[in-house]
Amino acid sequence: MKLHFTGIAAEAGLLPGIGELAKELLFIEAVDGQPVRVELSDGGLEVGLEDGVAYIRYERKHQFFRGLGLLVQYGRNGRAFHIKEEQQFDTIGPMFDLSRNGVLTVDSFKFMLRKMALMGLNSVMLYMEDTYELEGEPYFGYMRGRYSPAELRDIDDYADRFGIEAFPSIQTLAHLEEFLKWEPVSGYKDTKGALLVGDEAVEALIGNMLEAASAPFRSRKIHIGMDEAEELGRGKYLDRNGYRSRFDIMTGHLERVLEDARSRGLKPMMWSDMFLKFASADGSEHYDADTPIPEEMARRIPKDVDLVYWDYAHQEQEDYEKLIAKHRPLGCNLVFAGAVWVFNTFGVNYGLSLNATDAALQVCKREGIREVYATMWGDDGMESSPFGALLGLQFYAEYAYTAGKPAWGQVAERVKFCTGIEAETFLKLKYLDETPGAEPDNRKQSNPSKFLLYQDVLLGLFDKQIEGLGMSAHYAKLEQDILSGRSKDAELDYIFEVPEKLCAVLKRKSEIGTELKRAYDAGDCAKLRAIAEDVLPAIAEDVKELRAAHRRQWLRMFKPFGWEVLDIRYGGVLTRLDTACVRLLDYVERRINVIEELEQERLVYSSVNRFNNKGAGWCSYYYRMASPNVFFHVLNPF
């Protein structure tokens, strides 16, 4: 396909972005191509083909690139068409978690920016706790894959080609465990993850953070974090200053950070959860919609910081309405952050993500919220992939260009065009965790894809949890479903190799602990020998294939730092399978009289997490999945 862009394409600075997307869309820019008239519009985005002439009329630069995708999508057959869209949110885009081991390479980031451009997204937030360089602080992001200023400028320059605003999201209060763990910087520390508020060196450090994080970007926006700071004032600060209310400490600290941001011409935003917690009955509930914000509290909160209301799990519009209403007395501009659930799983919880997004964005439109983000957190090691979340981002994008609720057919058609992958193929990722017995659409965030891989076959911590749920059959079927949905020619097909191979592991491993316990209790030594000599070695070979596939994916997508954590986890699975074989053969060949691990009664891991005695449940941390014994012990957590 050949296209020739006329009108304002060159003077508006569109040609560099057109050149990048030509590779994605497989067209050639040539003077003898299909004429495409490019014009500014005062009424949204218009794309069409009439009387042999194509046109794209747009208000803002990023809209042109969505329009370019629509033109190629609907104009390839040469038939006349006309599309008109009004953008419903001024600002919409993803937040990439670049702090929990998965630091996207610059090339991977550019790949995501091209997909965002085709979707029509116009903002991207880079969540970096310590993964950017800080002059004078060699331990900041040490061995963590931190970005150099040149890398961040490269990302920003590339985003700007498509009219996408890139900006940093940092932490200026809590969530700094990975920096504060180092002994040479202990002077900055109040508690394990929180800075020592009021300390002169800490205030200088924060000024350094604001400068270093913002300098590579055109945007003057910066997210200053300050969420989940429950530890605030409860460590070294308490020893120095005595007891002060967390609200007093935080508002004083916030004002100092804002003063520093103002002096640099920055426009800050922050997470809102701590203010809601301060107002709640027990001082800890983020989603308490019934307790009003006290007038005195609202008066003391600075009004020149945008508050980001984050909410990832509510399914009902009424919940969002109540919580947005609770924010209103604070008097600040309100921003919304939802999620595409890649947290703490190998898959994507699309059931929860799409339903929560649907409810949230309908309310945001009615309530006049003009800025929306889709977070993709990498909690506990980032086993999943932001590339698997592209269907979720497409859902956000179609919401942004549809007055009401986008039709699912529209979303599916667009994601296939923008990514080369069918919507149904993306949706298969949810079944890694939406297993038999799960809440509808996995509303409670069950994550057996992770804990059934990492649990020890001899200890069987989750065996009682999954009893009778038919996990082996579920994963055997899902393996075939994923395989049948793959398209080897698609650029993104490789992201489905890890889920497919994980299913190959779990169809055998998920219930092997139950088989072991049953055979041991029955004194069935022949069965135990067969498991030791045949089944467990076969599982180990499948784990090796999974690890190799995961390593290929990681090194193609992320910087190498952080992969060592998953290498260690896979190594743990393999060595424990080896030990299980040795223990079983020692028993059946009478070198030991009992296998003490199999003598133990199996208990439900968590009655709360099992959700009314059904479903596989949830576990947040690898070290709790792998063993009930001590991985580490910290005498002083602060």
XYZ file of C-alpha atoms in Angstrom:
638
model
C 0.000 0.000 0.000
C 1.335 3.445 -0.980
C 0.247 6.710 0.674
C 1.142 10.307 -0.131
C 0.516 12.854 2.627
C -0.340 16.414 1.637
C -1.667 19.435 3.468
C 0.008 20.221 6.788
C 1.706 16.843 7.339
C 5.239 18.221 7.021
C 4.808 21.575 8.785
C 2.945 19.940 11.691
C 5.905 17.669 12.375
C 4.019 14.464 11.541
C 6.470 12.920 9.082
C 8.844 11.314 11.653
C 5.918 9.534 13.314
C 4.479 8.547 9.945
C 7.837 7.004 9.067
C 7.851 4.920 12.229
C 4.282 3.683 11.787
C 4.837 2.865 8.114
C 6.858 -0.111 9.363
C 4.009 -1.164 11.643
C 1.256 -0.678 9.080
C 3.169 -1.960 6.065
C 2.673 1.041 3.808
C 5.125 3.116 1.786
C 5.117 6.912 1.715
C 5.481 7.808 -1.956
C 4.439 10.648 -4.282
C 2.570 8.215 -6.532
C 0.613 6.782 -3.614
C -2.967 7.276 -2.480
C -3.358 11.017 -1.711
C -4.047 11.704 1.981
C -5.105 15.266 2.778
C -4.001 16.227 6.315
C -5.839 19.131 7.944
C -6.482 20.597 11.357
C -9.985 20.241 12.747
C -11.951 22.169 15.323
C -14.213 19.243 16.055
C -12.322 16.084 17.038
C -10.962 13.473 14.658
C -12.298 12.771 11.177
C -10.957 10.084 8.871
C -12.326 9.013 5.545
C -12.003 8.151 1.888
C -14.271 9.878 -0.628
C -14.009 10.169 -4.418
C -10.560 8.613 -4.381
C -9.120 11.113 -1.876
C -8.354 10.175 1.701
C -8.299 12.681 4.546
C -7.359 12.925 8.219
C -8.599 15.950 10.154
C -7.399 16.222 13.747
C -7.221 18.643 16.663
C -4.194 17.278 18.542
C -1.095 15.577 17.239
C -1.717 12.164 18.828
C -5.164 12.023 17.214
C -3.569 12.110 13.775
C -1.800 8.813 14.441
C -4.967 7.102 15.603
C -6.502 8.472 12.428
C -3.650 7.073 10.353
C -4.331 3.623 11.799
C -8.046 3.950 11.087
C -7.309 5.043 7.528
C -5.150 2.003 6.832
C -7.557 -0.299 8.666
C -10.687 0.774 6.806
C -9.249 2.201 3.585
C -7.133 -0.678 2.377
C -9.935 -2.043 0.213
C -10.451 1.306 -1.541
C -14.108 1.620 -0.504
C -15.458 4.954 0.686
C -15.901 5.448 4.433
C -16.127 8.226 7.012
C -15.370 8.067 10.754
C -15.787 10.927 13.204
C -14.716 10.671 16.841
C -14.704 13.036 19.810
C -12.082 12.395 22.483
C -13.816 11.896 25.823
C -10.777 12.320 28.092
C -8.169 15.031 27.642
C -5.403 12.709 28.795
C -5.330 8.912 28.762
C -2.579 6.331 28.775
C -0.729 3.624 30.683
C 1.547 3.680 33.687
C 4.401 1.198 33.331
C 5.838 -0.195 36.556
C 9.600 -0.005 36.000
C 10.556 -0.619 39.624
C 9.784 -4.260 40.363
C 12.514 -5.927 38.292
C 10.924 -5.556 34.852
C 12.664 -2.471 33.405
C 11.632 -2.230 29.756
C 14.472 -1.784 27.307
C 14.334 1.423 25.299
C 13.472 -0.598 22.173
C 10.604 -2.341 24.006
C 9.362 1.001 25.252
C 9.377 2.316 21.695
C 7.416 -0.729 20.564
C 4.759 0.046 23.181
C 4.703 3.703 22.147
C 3.961 2.711 18.543
C 1.047 0.563 19.707
C -0.179 3.418 21.898
C 0.011 5.791 18.926
C -2.184 3.520 16.816
C -4.671 3.305 19.678
C -4.761 7.089 20.114
C -3.394 7.183 23.668
C -1.595 10.418 24.484
C 0.188 10.001 27.807
C 2.564 7.555 29.468
C 3.694 7.551 33.064
C 7.033 5.931 33.958
C 6.859 4.593 37.519
C 10.450 4.680 38.775
C 11.117 4.298 42.494
C 14.888 4.134 42.104
C 15.359 3.139 38.474
C 16.714 6.461 37.234
C 20.180 7.865 37.832
C 20.678 10.220 40.762
C 23.919 12.187 40.788
C 25.914 11.677 43.951
C 23.894 8.605 44.979
C 25.619 5.508 43.535
C 23.338 3.141 45.496
C 20.198 4.648 43.988
C 19.032 1.949 41.564
C 22.333 0.091 41.959
C 22.239 -3.142 39.890
C 18.532 -2.546 39.249
C 18.572 -1.626 35.547
C 18.121 2.091 36.166
C 17.661 4.351 33.153
C 20.330 6.874 32.227
C 19.262 10.440 31.433
C 20.100 9.713 27.785
C 17.767 6.699 27.742
C 14.928 8.724 29.255
C 15.473 11.522 26.732
C 15.379 8.939 23.948
C 12.041 7.610 25.225
C 10.678 11.142 25.559
C 11.834 12.143 22.075
C 10.238 9.050 20.573
C 6.957 9.602 22.433
C 6.885 13.192 21.210
C 6.967 12.012 17.580
C 3.435 10.717 18.166
C 2.181 13.545 20.376
C 2.437 11.348 23.478
C 3.403 13.105 26.711
C 5.862 11.038 28.748
C 6.510 11.978 32.366
C 8.014 10.455 35.520
C 6.282 8.973 38.526
C 8.596 8.761 41.517
C 8.392 8.325 45.272
C 9.180 11.152 47.682
C 8.035 9.533 50.919
C 7.508 5.744 51.041
C 7.959 2.714 48.728
C 11.717 3.248 48.720
C 12.740 -0.074 50.283
C 15.046 -0.972 47.404
C 17.111 2.179 47.913
C 16.938 2.390 51.684
C 18.091 -1.234 52.173
C 21.696 -0.153 51.557
C 23.719 0.570 54.703
C 25.564 3.622 53.256
C 22.242 5.494 52.865
C 20.709 4.518 56.212
C 20.781 8.144 57.317
C 17.875 8.854 54.949
C 15.687 6.186 56.506
C 12.801 6.551 58.935
C 11.419 3.026 58.508
C 12.175 0.172 56.118
C 10.632 1.960 53.145
C 9.960 5.547 54.249
C 12.202 8.599 54.234
C 13.061 10.476 57.406
C 10.755 13.461 57.032
C 12.133 16.827 58.140
C 15.780 15.810 57.879
C 17.891 18.327 55.933
C 19.777 15.634 54.027
C 16.480 14.005 53.044
C 15.093 17.296 51.785
C 18.220 17.784 49.668
C 17.832 14.216 48.388
C 14.233 14.901 47.321
C 15.281 18.032 45.478
C 17.868 15.937 43.679
C 15.163 13.360 42.833
C 12.807 15.974 41.420
C 15.544 17.443 39.252
C 16.984 14.141 38.014
C 13.608 12.542 37.253
C 12.108 15.542 35.451
C 15.117 16.899 33.533
C 15.052 14.385 30.642
C 11.379 15.077 29.841
C 9.648 17.885 27.948
C 6.640 17.563 30.216
C 6.529 19.553 33.424
C 4.233 16.957 34.981
C 5.619 14.809 37.753
C 3.969 12.256 40.008
C 5.454 12.506 43.497
C 3.917 9.295 44.894
C 3.294 9.386 48.680
C 0.946 6.373 48.671
C 0.708 3.583 51.235
C 2.880 5.459 53.743
C 1.432 3.754 56.814
C 4.920 3.574 58.375
C 5.250 7.352 58.323
C 6.707 8.796 61.542
C 6.883 5.448 63.335
C 10.604 4.702 63.194
C 13.596 6.995 63.607
C 11.297 10.010 63.273
C 9.431 8.961 66.414
C 12.690 8.610 68.330
C 13.790 12.086 67.279
C 10.542 14.028 67.509
C 8.142 12.104 69.674
C 4.609 11.329 68.560
C 2.946 13.535 65.939
C -0.123 12.671 63.900
C 0.642 11.200 60.491
C -1.555 13.824 58.866
C 0.485 16.653 60.396
C 3.744 15.009 59.344
C 2.529 14.329 55.828
C 1.031 17.743 55.106
C 4.184 19.446 56.319
C 6.313 17.171 54.166
C 4.023 17.628 51.175
C 4.256 21.402 51.381
C 8.067 21.240 51.379
C 8.084 18.884 48.367
C 5.599 21.099 46.514
C 7.684 24.178 47.210
C 10.674 22.424 45.667
C 8.560 21.309 42.691
C 7.152 24.818 42.166
C 10.646 26.293 42.118
C 11.453 23.990 39.202
C 8.289 24.857 37.286
C 6.862 21.363 37.813
C 3.180 20.447 37.959
C 2.882 17.674 40.573
C 0.300 15.014 41.186
C 0.148 12.438 43.996
C -1.796 9.365 45.028
C -4.770 10.267 47.208
C -5.076 7.165 49.374
C -3.329 8.457 52.499
C -5.765 11.374 52.835
C -8.700 8.997 52.581
C -7.080 6.753 55.178
C -6.508 9.654 57.571
C -10.219 10.458 57.341
C -11.420 6.884 57.850
C -12.695 5.615 61.167
C -9.580 3.595 62.002
C -7.089 5.630 59.993
C -6.317 2.837 57.569
C -9.236 2.257 55.177
C -8.668 3.554 51.656
C -12.146 2.681 50.370
C -14.281 3.843 53.295
C -16.866 5.840 51.370
C -19.082 6.502 54.377
C -16.724 8.609 56.506
C -16.670 12.237 55.322
C -13.489 14.275 54.867
C -13.275 16.665 57.853
C -13.376 20.317 56.845
C -10.166 21.052 58.760
C -8.335 18.308 56.868
C -9.599 19.528 53.511
C -8.561 23.097 54.310
C -4.957 22.101 55.063
C -4.326 20.115 51.890
C -2.556 22.210 49.215
C -4.750 22.823 46.200
C -2.036 22.991 43.535
C -1.375 19.259 43.542
C -3.556 16.923 41.484
C -4.892 13.975 43.459
C -4.845 10.582 41.762
C -7.682 8.363 42.961
C -6.541 4.789 42.331
C -9.051 1.997 42.341
C -8.371 -1.326 40.660
C -11.046 -3.741 41.790
C -14.510 -2.260 42.310
C -17.087 -3.689 39.910
C -20.077 -1.419 40.556
C -20.509 2.133 39.308
C -22.018 3.138 42.640
C -18.705 2.449 44.391
C -16.826 4.804 42.094
C -19.515 7.455 42.442
C -19.242 7.380 46.238
C -15.461 7.474 46.312
C -15.207 10.259 43.742
C -17.724 12.220 45.810
C -15.559 11.647 48.867
C -12.616 13.291 47.086
C -14.530 16.419 46.102
C -14.231 18.268 49.460
C -10.431 18.093 49.153
C -10.718 20.779 46.473
C -7.964 19.461 44.184
C -8.144 18.475 40.540
C -8.986 14.787 40.458
C -7.272 12.225 38.229
C -8.303 8.560 37.990
C -6.021 5.520 37.820
C -7.444 2.098 37.073
C -5.530 -1.032 36.150
C -4.903 -3.851 33.775
C -4.225 -6.669 36.214
C -0.811 -8.130 35.475
C -0.047 -8.051 39.208
C 1.366 -11.140 40.920
C 0.516 -13.579 38.160
C 1.858 -15.131 34.982
C -1.306 -14.100 33.135
C -3.659 -11.123 32.968
C -6.821 -11.012 35.049
C -8.981 -9.711 32.221
C -12.254 -10.638 33.889
C -11.613 -8.232 36.745
C -9.736 -5.656 34.639
C -12.360 -5.179 31.955
C -15.326 -5.117 34.323
C -13.666 -2.683 36.727
C -12.543 -0.457 33.845
C -16.024 -0.499 32.330
C -17.650 0.654 35.567
C -14.939 3.190 36.401
C -14.720 4.927 33.039
C -18.475 5.289 32.674
C -18.496 7.113 35.999
C -15.421 9.186 35.108
C -17.209 10.444 31.991
C -20.293 11.438 33.959
C -18.256 13.063 36.727
C -16.141 15.137 34.365
C -12.805 13.526 35.184
C -10.582 14.410 32.243
C -7.348 12.523 33.007
C -7.191 8.719 33.231
C -4.378 6.170 33.553
C -4.181 2.398 33.345
C -1.615 1.081 35.818
C 0.225 -2.184 35.233
C 1.996 -3.100 38.452
C 4.697 -5.770 38.592
C 4.275 -6.854 42.201
C 6.639 -9.524 43.553
C 8.901 -9.906 40.560
C 6.944 -9.210 37.362
C 6.326 -12.731 36.059
C 3.720 -11.375 33.649
C 4.201 -8.940 30.787
C 2.850 -5.481 29.929
C 2.604 -6.698 26.325
C -0.054 -9.170 27.422
C -2.046 -6.184 28.716
C -2.489 -4.592 25.273
C -6.119 -5.690 25.028
C -6.766 -3.808 28.258
C -5.076 -0.695 26.879
C -7.170 -0.979 23.729
C -10.290 -1.044 25.927
C -9.167 2.219 27.568
C -8.463 3.727 24.149
C -11.848 2.845 22.700
C -13.522 4.273 25.797
C -11.620 7.497 25.131
C -13.046 7.847 21.602
C -16.600 6.604 22.216
C -19.293 8.789 23.759
C -20.841 5.944 25.693
C -19.596 2.409 26.172
C -17.600 0.957 23.270
C -19.022 -2.134 21.616
C -16.926 -5.225 22.262
C -16.776 -5.899 18.527
C -15.134 -2.509 18.037
C -12.544 -3.259 20.732
C -11.823 -6.693 19.259
C -11.500 -5.360 15.728
C -9.187 -2.574 16.793
C -6.892 -4.702 18.984
C -6.470 -7.184 16.155
C -5.467 -4.351 13.839
C -3.196 -2.560 16.329
C -1.424 -5.625 17.730
C -1.925 -8.453 15.229
C -3.443 -10.620 17.983
C -7.086 -11.646 18.298
C -8.942 -10.391 21.365
C -9.932 -13.971 22.211
C -6.268 -14.969 22.252
C -5.492 -12.231 24.762
C -8.488 -13.302 26.853
C -7.114 -16.832 27.201
C -4.482 -15.369 29.538
C -7.146 -14.859 32.196
C -7.717 -18.599 32.512
C -4.271 -19.117 33.985
C -5.918 -17.906 37.200
C -9.638 -18.041 36.497
C -9.737 -21.720 37.357
C -12.527 -24.036 38.562
C -14.209 -22.636 41.660
C -13.006 -19.077 41.118
C -15.331 -16.153 41.674
C -17.014 -15.053 38.409
C -14.469 -13.084 36.350
C -11.943 -13.792 39.113
C -13.143 -10.806 41.117
C -11.083 -11.861 44.151
C -7.795 -12.023 42.208
C -7.045 -15.713 42.628
C -3.534 -16.456 41.301
C -2.852 -20.220 41.215
C -0.724 -19.850 38.066
C 1.982 -18.538 40.367
C 1.642 -20.395 43.629
C 1.075 -23.812 42.043
C 4.305 -23.409 40.083
C 6.359 -22.373 43.081
C 4.847 -24.548 45.803
C 6.970 -27.453 47.007
C 5.727 -30.893 45.926
C 6.656 -32.534 49.242
C 5.211 -29.806 51.470
C 2.056 -29.216 49.417
C 1.093 -25.934 51.046
C -1.771 -25.383 48.622
C -2.850 -29.007 48.119
C -5.798 -28.725 50.497
C -6.644 -25.352 48.984
C -7.199 -26.842 45.502
C -8.619 -30.187 46.575
C -11.319 -31.383 44.173
C -11.020 -28.439 41.781
C -9.706 -30.381 38.778
C -6.668 -28.207 38.179
C -4.787 -30.764 36.082
C -7.628 -31.088 33.591
C -8.093 -27.321 33.506
C -4.470 -26.630 32.607
C -4.316 -29.486 30.087
C -7.261 -27.974 28.220
C -5.894 -24.436 28.506
C -2.558 -25.537 27.055
C -4.339 -26.717 23.918
C -6.560 -23.618 23.805
C -3.550 -21.297 23.916
C -1.707 -23.372 21.329
C -4.671 -23.339 18.944
C -5.023 -19.554 19.277
C -1.428 -18.756 18.448
C -0.378 -17.227 15.145
C 3.269 -17.939 14.416
C 3.499 -15.068 11.919
C 2.278 -12.435 14.406
C 4.961 -10.180 15.852
C 3.610 -10.655 19.376
C 2.978 -14.388 19.171
C 6.043 -15.065 21.323
C 4.356 -13.675 24.448
C 2.056 -16.715 24.488
C 4.914 -19.214 24.654
C 5.375 -18.763 28.413
C 1.663 -19.261 29.256
C 1.530 -22.320 26.996
C 4.576 -23.897 28.617
C 3.364 -22.952 32.098
C 0.193 -24.918 31.408
C 2.353 -27.875 30.329
C 3.981 -27.750 33.768
C 0.800 -27.218 35.779
C -1.231 -29.960 34.104
C 1.172 -32.341 35.874
C 2.484 -30.374 38.827
C -0.690 -28.733 40.121
C -2.082 -31.939 41.673
C 1.044 -34.085 42.034
C 1.313 -33.249 45.729
C -2.160 -34.660 46.309
C -1.187 -37.824 44.433
C 1.974 -38.154 46.501
C 0.150 -37.796 49.804
C -2.551 -40.251 48.753
C -0.025 -42.882 47.646
C 2.091 -42.402 50.755
C -0.877 -42.718 53.126
C -1.954 -45.875 51.275
C 1.552 -47.375 51.440
C 1.587 -47.632 47.639
C 5.340 -47.877 47.063
C 4.932 -48.799 43.406
C 3.068 -45.529 42.824
C 5.662 -43.551 44.761
C 8.471 -45.130 42.715
C 6.699 -44.302 39.461
C 6.284 -40.700 40.573
C 9.961 -40.478 41.562
C 11.341 -42.134 38.443
C 8.924 -40.933 35.785
C 6.536 -38.145 36.762
C 8.762 -35.748 38.711
C 11.629 -35.933 36.165
C 9.102 -35.216 33.398
C 7.819 -32.198 35.337
C 11.415 -31.032 35.779
C 11.968 -31.185 32.024
C 8.807 -29.145 31.471
C 10.022 -26.587 34.035
C 13.335 -26.309 32.176
C 11.457 -25.592 28.942
C 9.301 -23.013 30.701
C 12.344 -21.319 32.207
C 14.099 -21.183 28.835
C 11.024 -19.660 27.184
C 10.606 -17.170 30.001
C 14.259 -16.185 29.790
C 13.964 -15.576 26.044
C 10.907 -13.413 26.617
C 12.472 -11.460 29.470
C 15.703 -10.667 27.653
C 13.748 -9.592 24.568
C 11.532 -7.270 26.596
C 13.358 -6.135 29.730
C 16.849 -5.251 30.847
C 18.663 -8.301 32.312
C 18.577 -6.997 35.882
C 15.806 -8.748 37.779
C 15.864 -11.928 35.723
C 18.218 -13.424 38.330
C 15.293 -13.416 40.770
C 13.210 -15.608 38.454
C 16.244 -17.762 37.677
C 16.567 -18.408 41.402
C 12.852 -19.221 41.691
C 12.975 -21.675 38.787
C 16.135 -23.153 40.247
C 14.312 -23.654 43.522
C 11.509 -25.527 41.800
C 14.006 -27.795 40.018
C 16.182 -28.549 43.030
C 13.168 -29.333 45.200
C 11.843 -31.711 42.534
C 15.249 -33.398 42.626
C 15.155 -33.652 46.417
C 11.621 -35.063 46.251
C 12.855 -37.824 43.919
C 15.687 -38.665 46.320
C 13.375 -38.702 49.344
C 10.812 -40.922 47.629
C 13.402 -43.443 46.432
C 15.077 -43.505 49.837
C 11.710 -44.449 51.276
C 10.624 -47.083 48.764
C 14.094 -48.664 48.879
C 13.992 -48.721 52.704
C 16.898 -46.390 53.424
C 14.495 -44.310 55.521
C 11.405 -45.445 57.389
C 9.209 -42.361 56.916
C 9.000 -39.271 54.767
C 8.351 -36.685 57.440
C 7.050 -34.100 54.963
C 4.327 -36.522 53.838
C 3.456 -37.455 57.414
C 2.149 -33.940 57.968
C -1.582 -33.240 57.683
C -2.496 -30.914 54.805
C -4.318 -27.761 55.936
C -6.149 -25.073 53.990
C -3.618 -22.330 53.266
C -6.060 -19.514 53.989
C -9.762 -19.745 54.687
C -10.123 -16.052 53.834
C -8.298 -16.359 50.532
C -10.241 -19.459 49.532
C -13.405 -17.366 49.203
C -16.215 -19.135 51.038
C -14.537 -22.541 50.780
C -14.309 -22.498 47.005
C -11.691 -21.387 44.517
C -7.933 -21.663 44.645
C -7.295 -18.391 46.477
C -4.545 -15.810 46.457
C -1.000 -15.526 47.764
C 1.039 -12.350 47.352
C 4.636 -13.356 47.947
C 6.916 -15.984 46.440
C 8.628 -16.752 49.737
C 5.257 -17.647 51.254
C 4.416 -19.891 48.294
C 7.672 -21.813 48.332
C 7.969 -22.603 52.028
C 6.428 -22.057 55.461
C 9.933 -21.736 56.878
C 12.158 -18.701 57.340
C 13.564 -17.137 54.168
C 14.855 -14.092 55.989
C 14.513 -12.575 59.424
C 14.826 -8.887 60.139
C 15.359 -8.024 63.797
C 14.601 -4.341 63.218
C 12.247 -3.794 60.258
C 12.868 -0.054 60.499
